[in-house]
Amino acid sequence: MKVLLVEDEQKLGEYIKKGLTEAGFIVDHYMTGLDGYHALMTEEFSVVLMDVMLPDVSGFELIQRYRAAGKHTPVLFLTAKDDLSDRIKGIEIGGDDYLTKPFAFAELIVRIKSLLRRANQSDYKSTVIHTADLKMDIAKRTVYRGDTLIKLTAKEFALLQFFLERQGEVLPRTVIASQVWDINFDSDTNVIDVAIRRLRIKIDDGFDTKLIHTVRGMGYRLEPLALGMGDDDKDDPK
């Protein structure tokens, strides 16, 4: 799930982003209201974490405009102000929840999950992705091949989810790096290849239908293929 974080305090923003990334979220962090608003209006997010007191424009004003444009993504306001009038205003202009700084990170996670459930129960319950005999339940954070539970790290889970959501597409290493690792791809590092190799060992080894395949000179693709059909994988060491 992709989170938009608009927070002008750099250290706090980095702390939140790091924690959410480790929890399996993809996080876009902006430090000004206008940059955050542009992202809001041009990209899709599962939830928005919006600081109220931004250097250029109020988070309240941004979300008011966002709601006026007919957008319904859940919004959690983050603020150092704990006045009842501010909390009421935040909800009235279109916020879904309000968290006062400083806060425990565990509480932030609970609030985000609660927002996702409340905002759209049907979408939250349907976060199960299938391909061949593999089933990923995003809400429960589980992956099965048939009856076999596959244990993945948070990063492996995020990587597999990205493949499943884009299955059939050829995904270049640069795209994988930016979307899953949130880094610019460095041609001198093999972090992407190593991570995918480990993921393939967990979800493909021992199964006749292979899911992740190397496309020579282009990247990787997730597509169920019977054993022996993935010709591009012949030279790809595991």
PDB file of C-alpha atoms in Angstrom:
ATOM      1  CA  MET A   1       0.000   0.000   0.000  1.00  0.00           C
ATOM      2  CA  LYS A   2       1.259   3.445  -0.927  1.00  0.00           C
ATOM      3  CA  VAL A   3       1.324   6.268   1.620  1.00  0.00           C
ATOM      4  CA  LEU A   4       1.685   9.990   0.969  1.00  0.00           C
ATOM      5  CA  LEU A   5       3.498  11.742   3.820  1.00  0.00           C
ATOM      6  CA  VAL A   6       3.548  15.557   3.863  1.00  0.00           C
ATOM      7  CA  GLU A   7       5.757  16.620   6.782  1.00  0.00           C
ATOM      8  CA  ASP A   8       8.173  19.577   6.854  1.00  0.00           C
ATOM      9  CA  GLU A   9      10.174  18.399   9.872  1.00  0.00           C
ATOM     10  CA  GLN A  10      12.921  16.467   8.124  1.00  0.00           C
ATOM     11  CA  LYS A  11      13.975  14.186  10.984  1.00  0.00           C
ATOM     12  CA  LEU A  12      10.389  13.300  11.877  1.00  0.00           C
ATOM     13  CA  GLY A  13       9.543  12.704   8.229  1.00  0.00           C
ATOM     14  CA  GLU A  14      12.535  10.408   7.781  1.00  0.00           C
ATOM     15  CA  TYR A  15      11.629   8.535  10.978  1.00  0.00           C
ATOM     16  CA  ILE A  16       8.043   7.980   9.856  1.00  0.00           C
ATOM     17  CA  LYS A  17       9.075   6.978   6.343  1.00  0.00           C
ATOM     18  CA  LYS A  18      11.669   4.488   7.612  1.00  0.00           C
ATOM     19  CA  GLY A  19       9.207   2.878  10.022  1.00  0.00           C
ATOM     20  CA  LEU A  20       6.403   2.592   7.476  1.00  0.00           C
ATOM     21  CA  THR A  21       8.766   1.202   4.855  1.00  0.00           C
ATOM     22  CA  GLU A  22       9.923  -1.470   7.287  1.00  0.00           C
ATOM     23  CA  ALA A  23       6.243  -2.264   7.919  1.00  0.00           C
ATOM     24  CA  GLY A  24       5.786  -2.955   4.210  1.00  0.00           C
ATOM     25  CA  PHE A  25       4.366   0.339   2.942  1.00  0.00           C
ATOM     26  CA  ILE A  26       5.666   2.343   0.002  1.00  0.00           C
ATOM     27  CA  VAL A  27       6.071   5.959   1.160  1.00  0.00           C
ATOM     28  CA  ASP A  28       6.345   9.192  -0.812  1.00  0.00           C
ATOM     29  CA  HIS A  29       7.563  12.012   1.447  1.00  0.00           C
ATOM     30  CA  TYR A  30       7.212  15.718   0.627  1.00  0.00           C
ATOM     31  CA  MET A  31       8.268  18.644   2.813  1.00  0.00           C
ATOM     32  CA  THR A  32       6.052  21.375   1.346  1.00  0.00           C
ATOM     33  CA  GLY A  33       2.317  21.595   0.947  1.00  0.00           C
ATOM     34  CA  LEU A  34       2.400  22.454  -2.746  1.00  0.00           C
ATOM     35  CA  ASP A  35       4.604  19.459  -3.616  1.00  0.00           C
ATOM     36  CA  GLY A  36       2.344  17.212  -1.560  1.00  0.00           C
ATOM     37  CA  TYR A  37      -0.775  18.606  -3.178  1.00  0.00           C
ATOM     38  CA  HIS A  38       0.637  18.011  -6.656  1.00  0.00           C
ATOM     39  CA  ALA A  39       1.293  14.372  -5.711  1.00  0.00           C
ATOM     40  CA  LEU A  40      -2.220  14.092  -4.251  1.00  0.00           C
ATOM     41  CA  MET A  41      -3.822  15.250  -7.486  1.00  0.00           C
ATOM     42  CA  THR A  42      -1.677  13.249  -9.896  1.00  0.00           C
ATOM     43  CA  GLU A  43      -1.042   9.908  -8.146  1.00  0.00           C
ATOM     44  CA  GLU A  44      -3.004   7.236  -6.292  1.00  0.00           C
ATOM     45  CA  PHE A  45      -2.419   6.587  -2.588  1.00  0.00           C
ATOM     46  CA  SER A  46      -3.963   4.273  -0.002  1.00  0.00           C
ATOM     47  CA  VAL A  47      -3.734   6.832   2.805  1.00  0.00           C
ATOM     48  CA  VAL A  48      -2.475  10.395   3.328  1.00  0.00           C
ATOM     49  CA  LEU A  49      -0.513  11.594   6.379  1.00  0.00           C
ATOM     50  CA  MET A  50      -0.788  15.390   6.337  1.00  0.00           C
ATOM     51  CA  ASP A  51       1.027  17.805   8.644  1.00  0.00           C
ATOM     52  CA  VAL A  52      -1.171  20.801   9.473  1.00  0.00           C
ATOM     53  CA  MET A  53       1.448  23.524   9.945  1.00  0.00           C
ATOM     54  CA  LEU A  54       3.432  23.568   6.701  1.00  0.00           C
ATOM     55  CA  PRO A  55       5.788  26.359   5.595  1.00  0.00           C
ATOM     56  CA  ASP A  56       3.847  27.385   2.479  1.00  0.00           C
ATOM     57  CA  VAL A  57       0.191  26.432   2.912  1.00  0.00           C
ATOM     58  CA  SER A  58      -1.905  24.875   5.670  1.00  0.00           C
ATOM     59  CA  GLY A  59      -2.573  21.152   5.550  1.00  0.00           C
ATOM     60  CA  PHE A  60      -6.205  21.970   6.365  1.00  0.00           C
ATOM     61  CA  GLU A  61      -6.466  24.113   3.237  1.00  0.00           C
ATOM     62  CA  LEU A  62      -4.870  21.456   1.051  1.00  0.00           C
ATOM     63  CA  ILE A  63      -7.270  18.737   2.187  1.00  0.00           C
ATOM     64  CA  GLN A  64     -10.236  21.072   1.841  1.00  0.00           C
ATOM     65  CA  ARG A  65      -9.273  21.623  -1.804  1.00  0.00           C
ATOM     66  CA  TYR A  66      -8.642  17.914  -2.252  1.00  0.00           C
ATOM     67  CA  ARG A  67     -12.093  16.967  -0.966  1.00  0.00           C
ATOM     68  CA  ALA A  68     -13.692  19.712  -3.088  1.00  0.00           C
ATOM     69  CA  ALA A  69     -12.141  17.988  -6.118  1.00  0.00           C
ATOM     70  CA  GLY A  70     -14.106  14.820  -5.257  1.00  0.00           C
ATOM     71  CA  LYS A  71     -11.190  12.811  -3.855  1.00  0.00           C
ATOM     72  CA  HIS A  72     -11.857  10.293  -1.092  1.00  0.00           C
ATOM     73  CA  THR A  73      -8.484   8.873   0.013  1.00  0.00           C
ATOM     74  CA  PRO A  74      -8.342   8.573   3.846  1.00  0.00           C
ATOM     75  CA  VAL A  75      -6.473  11.470   5.506  1.00  0.00           C
ATOM     76  CA  LEU A  76      -4.760  11.452   8.899  1.00  0.00           C
ATOM     77  CA  PHE A  77      -3.704  14.890  10.140  1.00  0.00           C
ATOM     78  CA  LEU A  78      -0.432  15.151  12.094  1.00  0.00           C
ATOM     79  CA  THR A  79      -0.013  18.226  14.281  1.00  0.00           C
ATOM     80  CA  ALA A  80       1.546  19.595  17.441  1.00  0.00           C
ATOM     81  CA  LYS A  81      -1.698  21.462  18.217  1.00  0.00           C
ATOM     82  CA  ASP A  82      -4.112  19.619  20.478  1.00  0.00           C
ATOM     83  CA  ASP A  83      -6.888  22.177  20.769  1.00  0.00           C
ATOM     84  CA  LEU A  84     -10.383  20.718  20.499  1.00  0.00           C
ATOM     85  CA  SER A  85     -11.309  23.411  17.981  1.00  0.00           C
ATOM     86  CA  ASP A  86      -8.452  22.338  15.705  1.00  0.00           C
ATOM     87  CA  ARG A  87      -9.431  18.679  15.897  1.00  0.00           C
ATOM     88  CA  ILE A  88     -13.037  19.558  15.061  1.00  0.00           C
ATOM     89  CA  LYS A  89     -11.931  21.748  12.166  1.00  0.00           C
ATOM     90  CA  GLY A  90      -9.736  18.979  10.792  1.00  0.00           C
ATOM     91  CA  ILE A  91     -12.631  16.550  10.699  1.00  0.00           C
ATOM     92  CA  GLU A  92     -15.095  19.104   9.349  1.00  0.00           C
ATOM     93  CA  ILE A  93     -12.941  20.030   6.349  1.00  0.00           C
ATOM     94  CA  GLY A  94     -12.480  16.395   5.312  1.00  0.00           C
ATOM     95  CA  GLY A  95      -9.937  14.711   7.576  1.00  0.00           C
ATOM     96  CA  ASP A  96     -10.621  11.184   8.800  1.00  0.00           C
ATOM     97  CA  ASP A  97      -8.416  11.175  11.905  1.00  0.00           C
ATOM     98  CA  TYR A  98      -6.150  13.458  13.926  1.00  0.00           C
ATOM     99  CA  LEU A  99      -2.903  12.458  15.687  1.00  0.00           C
ATOM    100  CA  THR A 100      -1.056  14.841  18.008  1.00  0.00           C
ATOM    101  CA  LYS A 101       2.745  15.047  18.074  1.00  0.00           C
ATOM    102  CA  PRO A 102       4.687  13.536  19.679  1.00  0.00           C
ATOM    103  CA  PHE A 103       3.146  10.112  19.142  1.00  0.00           C
ATOM    104  CA  ALA A 104       4.188   6.488  19.452  1.00  0.00           C
ATOM    105  CA  PHE A 105       4.913   4.877  16.095  1.00  0.00           C
ATOM    106  CA  ALA A 106       2.830   1.834  17.051  1.00  0.00           C
ATOM    107  CA  GLU A 107      -0.178   4.123  17.436  1.00  0.00           C
ATOM    108  CA  LEU A 108       0.414   5.582  13.971  1.00  0.00           C
ATOM    109  CA  ILE A 109       0.334   2.091  12.451  1.00  0.00           C
ATOM    110  CA  VAL A 110      -2.885   1.261  14.297  1.00  0.00           C
ATOM    111  CA  ARG A 111      -4.496   4.514  13.121  1.00  0.00           C
ATOM    112  CA  ILE A 112      -3.501   3.855   9.496  1.00  0.00           C
ATOM    113  CA  LYS A 113      -4.934   0.331   9.551  1.00  0.00           C
ATOM    114  CA  SER A 114      -8.106   1.602  11.180  1.00  0.00           C
ATOM    115  CA  LEU A 115      -8.486   4.254   8.466  1.00  0.00           C
ATOM    116  CA  LEU A 116      -8.109   1.675   5.735  1.00  0.00           C
ATOM    117  CA  ARG A 117     -10.781  -0.513   7.285  1.00  0.00           C
ATOM    118  CA  ARG A 118     -13.236   2.315   7.948  1.00  0.00           C
ATOM    119  CA  ALA A 119     -12.768   4.169   4.681  1.00  0.00           C
ATOM    120  CA  ASN A 120     -13.704   1.282   2.466  1.00  0.00           C
ATOM    121  CA  GLN A 121     -14.446  -2.045   4.075  1.00  0.00           C
ATOM    122  CA  SER A 122     -15.046  -3.811   0.776  1.00  0.00           C
ATOM    123  CA  ASP A 123     -11.693  -2.738  -0.644  1.00  0.00           C
ATOM    124  CA  TYR A 124      -9.902  -3.653   2.566  1.00  0.00           C
ATOM    125  CA  LYS A 125     -11.427  -7.127   2.655  1.00  0.00           C
ATOM    126  CA  SER A 126     -10.634  -7.782  -1.004  1.00  0.00           C
ATOM    127  CA  THR A 127      -6.889  -7.264  -0.633  1.00  0.00           C
ATOM    128  CA  VAL A 128      -6.182 -10.825  -1.738  1.00  0.00           C
ATOM    129  CA  ILE A 129      -4.200 -11.298  -4.936  1.00  0.00           C
ATOM    130  CA  HIS A 130      -4.054 -14.635  -6.778  1.00  0.00           C
ATOM    131  CA  THR A 131      -1.881 -15.976  -9.544  1.00  0.00           C
ATOM    132  CA  ALA A 132      -1.622 -19.685 -10.337  1.00  0.00           C
ATOM    133  CA  ASP A 133      -1.615 -21.391  -6.900  1.00  0.00           C
ATOM    134  CA  LEU A 134      -0.082 -18.388  -5.118  1.00  0.00           C
ATOM    135  CA  LYS A 135      -2.285 -16.289  -2.831  1.00  0.00           C
ATOM    136  CA  MET A 136      -1.199 -13.063  -1.154  1.00  0.00           C
ATOM    137  CA  ASP A 137      -3.403 -11.560   1.560  1.00  0.00           C
ATOM    138  CA  ILE A 138      -2.203  -7.969   1.941  1.00  0.00           C
ATOM    139  CA  ALA A 139      -4.283  -7.255   5.036  1.00  0.00           C
ATOM    140  CA  LYS A 140      -3.107 -10.374   6.882  1.00  0.00           C
ATOM    141  CA  ARG A 141       0.450 -10.130   5.463  1.00  0.00           C
ATOM    142  CA  THR A 142       0.477 -13.786   4.409  1.00  0.00           C
ATOM    143  CA  VAL A 143       1.582 -15.594   1.245  1.00  0.00           C
ATOM    144  CA  TYR A 144       0.719 -19.182   0.310  1.00  0.00           C
ATOM    145  CA  ARG A 145       1.547 -21.460  -2.592  1.00  0.00           C
ATOM    146  CA  GLY A 146      -1.165 -24.038  -2.401  1.00  0.00           C
ATOM    147  CA  ASP A 147      -1.234 -25.063   1.249  1.00  0.00           C
ATOM    148  CA  THR A 148       2.371 -24.024   1.862  1.00  0.00           C
ATOM    149  CA  LEU A 149       2.954 -20.862   3.893  1.00  0.00           C
ATOM    150  CA  ILE A 150       5.788 -18.782   2.411  1.00  0.00           C
ATOM    151  CA  LYS A 151       7.630 -16.713   5.004  1.00  0.00           C
ATOM    152  CA  LEU A 152       8.853 -13.400   3.577  1.00  0.00           C
ATOM    153  CA  THR A 153      10.646 -10.390   4.983  1.00  0.00           C
ATOM    154  CA  ALA A 154       8.838  -7.029   4.804  1.00  0.00           C
ATOM    155  CA  LYS A 155      10.891  -6.027   1.753  1.00  0.00           C
ATOM    156  CA  GLU A 156      10.300  -9.362   0.008  1.00  0.00           C
ATOM    157  CA  PHE A 157       6.576  -8.998   0.672  1.00  0.00           C
ATOM    158  CA  ALA A 158       6.577  -5.490  -0.839  1.00  0.00           C
ATOM    159  CA  LEU A 159       8.570  -6.731  -3.845  1.00  0.00           C
ATOM    160  CA  LEU A 160       6.201  -9.641  -4.485  1.00  0.00           C
ATOM    161  CA  GLN A 161       3.167  -7.380  -4.077  1.00  0.00           C
ATOM    162  CA  PHE A 162       4.616  -4.997  -6.673  1.00  0.00           C
ATOM    163  CA  PHE A 163       5.135  -7.899  -9.100  1.00  0.00           C
ATOM    164  CA  LEU A 164       1.618  -9.214  -8.504  1.00  0.00           C
ATOM    165  CA  GLU A 165       0.009  -5.821  -9.037  1.00  0.00           C
ATOM    166  CA  ARG A 166       1.904  -5.468 -12.325  1.00  0.00           C
ATOM    167  CA  GLN A 167       1.845  -9.115 -13.390  1.00  0.00           C
ATOM    168  CA  GLY A 168       2.471  -9.739 -17.070  1.00  0.00           C
ATOM    169  CA  GLU A 169       4.445  -6.489 -17.409  1.00  0.00           C
ATOM    170  CA  VAL A 170       8.194  -6.375 -17.980  1.00  0.00           C
ATOM    171  CA  LEU A 171       9.566  -4.369 -15.044  1.00  0.00           C
ATOM    172  CA  PRO A 172      13.019  -2.779 -15.521  1.00  0.00           C
ATOM    173  CA  ARG A 173      15.381  -2.737 -12.563  1.00  0.00           C
ATOM    174  CA  THR A 174      15.123   1.067 -12.461  1.00  0.00           C
ATOM    175  CA  VAL A 175      11.351   0.878 -11.921  1.00  0.00           C
ATOM    176  CA  ILE A 176      11.685  -1.794  -9.238  1.00  0.00           C
ATOM    177  CA  ALA A 177      14.367   0.240  -7.449  1.00  0.00           C
ATOM    178  CA  SER A 178      12.311   3.428  -7.411  1.00  0.00           C
ATOM    179  CA  GLN A 179       8.967   1.856  -6.496  1.00  0.00           C
ATOM    180  CA  VAL A 180      10.035  -0.761  -3.926  1.00  0.00           C
ATOM    181  CA  TRP A 181      13.310   0.622  -2.568  1.00  0.00           C
ATOM    182  CA  ASP A 182      12.555   4.293  -3.221  1.00  0.00           C
ATOM    183  CA  ILE A 183      16.102   4.772  -4.537  1.00  0.00           C
ATOM    184  CA  ASN A 184      17.676   5.827  -7.788  1.00  0.00           C
ATOM    185  CA  PHE A 185      19.097   2.761  -9.508  1.00  0.00           C
ATOM    186  CA  ASP A 186      22.893   2.444  -9.421  1.00  0.00           C
ATOM    187  CA  SER A 187      24.223   0.237 -12.200  1.00  0.00           C
ATOM    188  CA  ASP A 188      27.139  -0.800  -9.969  1.00  0.00           C
ATOM    189  CA  THR A 189      24.943  -2.467  -7.374  1.00  0.00           C
ATOM    190  CA  ASN A 190      23.182  -5.823  -7.649  1.00  0.00           C
ATOM    191  CA  VAL A 191      20.777  -5.291  -4.733  1.00  0.00           C
ATOM    192  CA  ILE A 192      17.753  -5.725  -7.011  1.00  0.00           C
ATOM    193  CA  ASP A 193      19.032  -8.966  -8.572  1.00  0.00           C
ATOM    194  CA  VAL A 194      20.003 -10.420  -5.192  1.00  0.00           C
ATOM    195  CA  ALA A 195      16.618  -9.601  -3.657  1.00  0.00           C
ATOM    196  CA  ILE A 196      14.724 -11.109  -6.601  1.00  0.00           C
ATOM    197  CA  ARG A 197      16.930 -14.209  -6.539  1.00  0.00           C
ATOM    198  CA  ARG A 198      16.081 -14.738  -2.858  1.00  0.00           C
ATOM    199  CA  LEU A 199      12.388 -14.186  -3.503  1.00  0.00           C
ATOM    200  CA  ARG A 200      12.409 -16.697  -6.362  1.00  0.00           C
ATOM    201  CA  ILE A 201      14.032 -19.300  -4.143  1.00  0.00           C
ATOM    202  CA  LYS A 202      11.180 -18.911  -1.668  1.00  0.00           C
ATOM    203  CA  ILE A 203       8.222 -18.830  -4.056  1.00  0.00           C
ATOM    204  CA  ASP A 204       9.421 -20.837  -7.086  1.00  0.00           C
ATOM    205  CA  ASP A 205      11.852 -23.538  -5.939  1.00  0.00           C
ATOM    206  CA  GLY A 206      10.097 -26.874  -5.612  1.00  0.00           C
ATOM    207  CA  PHE A 207       7.055 -25.820  -7.677  1.00  0.00           C
ATOM    208  CA  ASP A 208       6.384 -26.856 -11.288  1.00  0.00           C
ATOM    209  CA  THR A 209       4.842 -23.509 -12.227  1.00  0.00           C
ATOM    210  CA  LYS A 210       7.449 -20.762 -12.098  1.00  0.00           C
ATOM    211  CA  LEU A 211       6.269 -17.206 -11.457  1.00  0.00           C
ATOM    212  CA  ILE A 212       9.158 -14.728 -11.696  1.00  0.00           C
ATOM    213  CA  HIS A 213      11.194 -14.680 -14.904  1.00  0.00           C
ATOM    214  CA  THR A 214      14.182 -12.758 -16.198  1.00  0.00           C
ATOM    215  CA  VAL A 215      13.693 -10.913 -19.488  1.00  0.00           C
ATOM    216  CA  ARG A 216      17.207 -10.561 -20.880  1.00  0.00           C
ATOM    217  CA  GLY A 217      18.416  -7.008 -21.167  1.00  0.00           C
ATOM    218  CA  MET A 218      15.102  -5.593 -19.914  1.00  0.00           C
ATOM    219  CA  GLY A 219      14.255  -6.671 -16.382  1.00  0.00           C
ATOM    220  CA  TYR A 220      11.820  -9.102 -14.767  1.00  0.00           C
ATOM    221  CA  ARG A 221       8.250 -10.275 -15.280  1.00  0.00           C
ATOM    222  CA  LEU A 222       5.802 -12.168 -13.089  1.00  0.00           C
ATOM    223  CA  GLU A 223       3.795 -14.634 -15.140  1.00  0.00           C
ATOM    224  CA  PRO A 224       2.826 -18.251 -14.375  1.00  0.00           C
ATOM    225  CA  LEU A 225       4.741 -20.555 -16.737  1.00  0.00           C
ATOM    226  CA  ALA A 226       5.087 -24.315 -16.579  1.00  0.00           C
ATOM    227  CA  LEU A 227       8.543 -25.740 -15.881  1.00  0.00           C
ATOM    228  CA  GLY A 228      10.755 -25.440 -18.978  1.00  0.00           C
ATOM    229  CA  MET A 229       8.798 -22.607 -20.634  1.00  0.00           C
ATOM    230  CA  GLY A 230      10.772 -19.699 -19.167  1.00  0.00           C
ATOM    231  CA  ASP A 231      13.504 -19.628 -21.813  1.00  0.00           C
ATOM    232  CA  ASP A 232      14.815 -16.247 -20.697  1.00  0.00           C
ATOM    233  CA  ASP A 233      15.702 -17.758 -17.305  1.00  0.00           C
ATOM    234  CA  LYS A 234      18.193 -20.320 -18.582  1.00  0.00           C
ATOM    235  CA  ASP A 235      21.219 -18.100 -18.040  1.00  0.00           C
ATOM    236  CA  ASP A 236      19.959 -16.521 -14.853  1.00  0.00           C
ATOM    237  CA  PRO A 237      21.759 -18.015 -11.821  1.00  0.00           C
ATOM    238  CA  LYS A 238      19.787 -18.552  -8.637  1.00  0.00           C
TER     239      LYS A 238
END
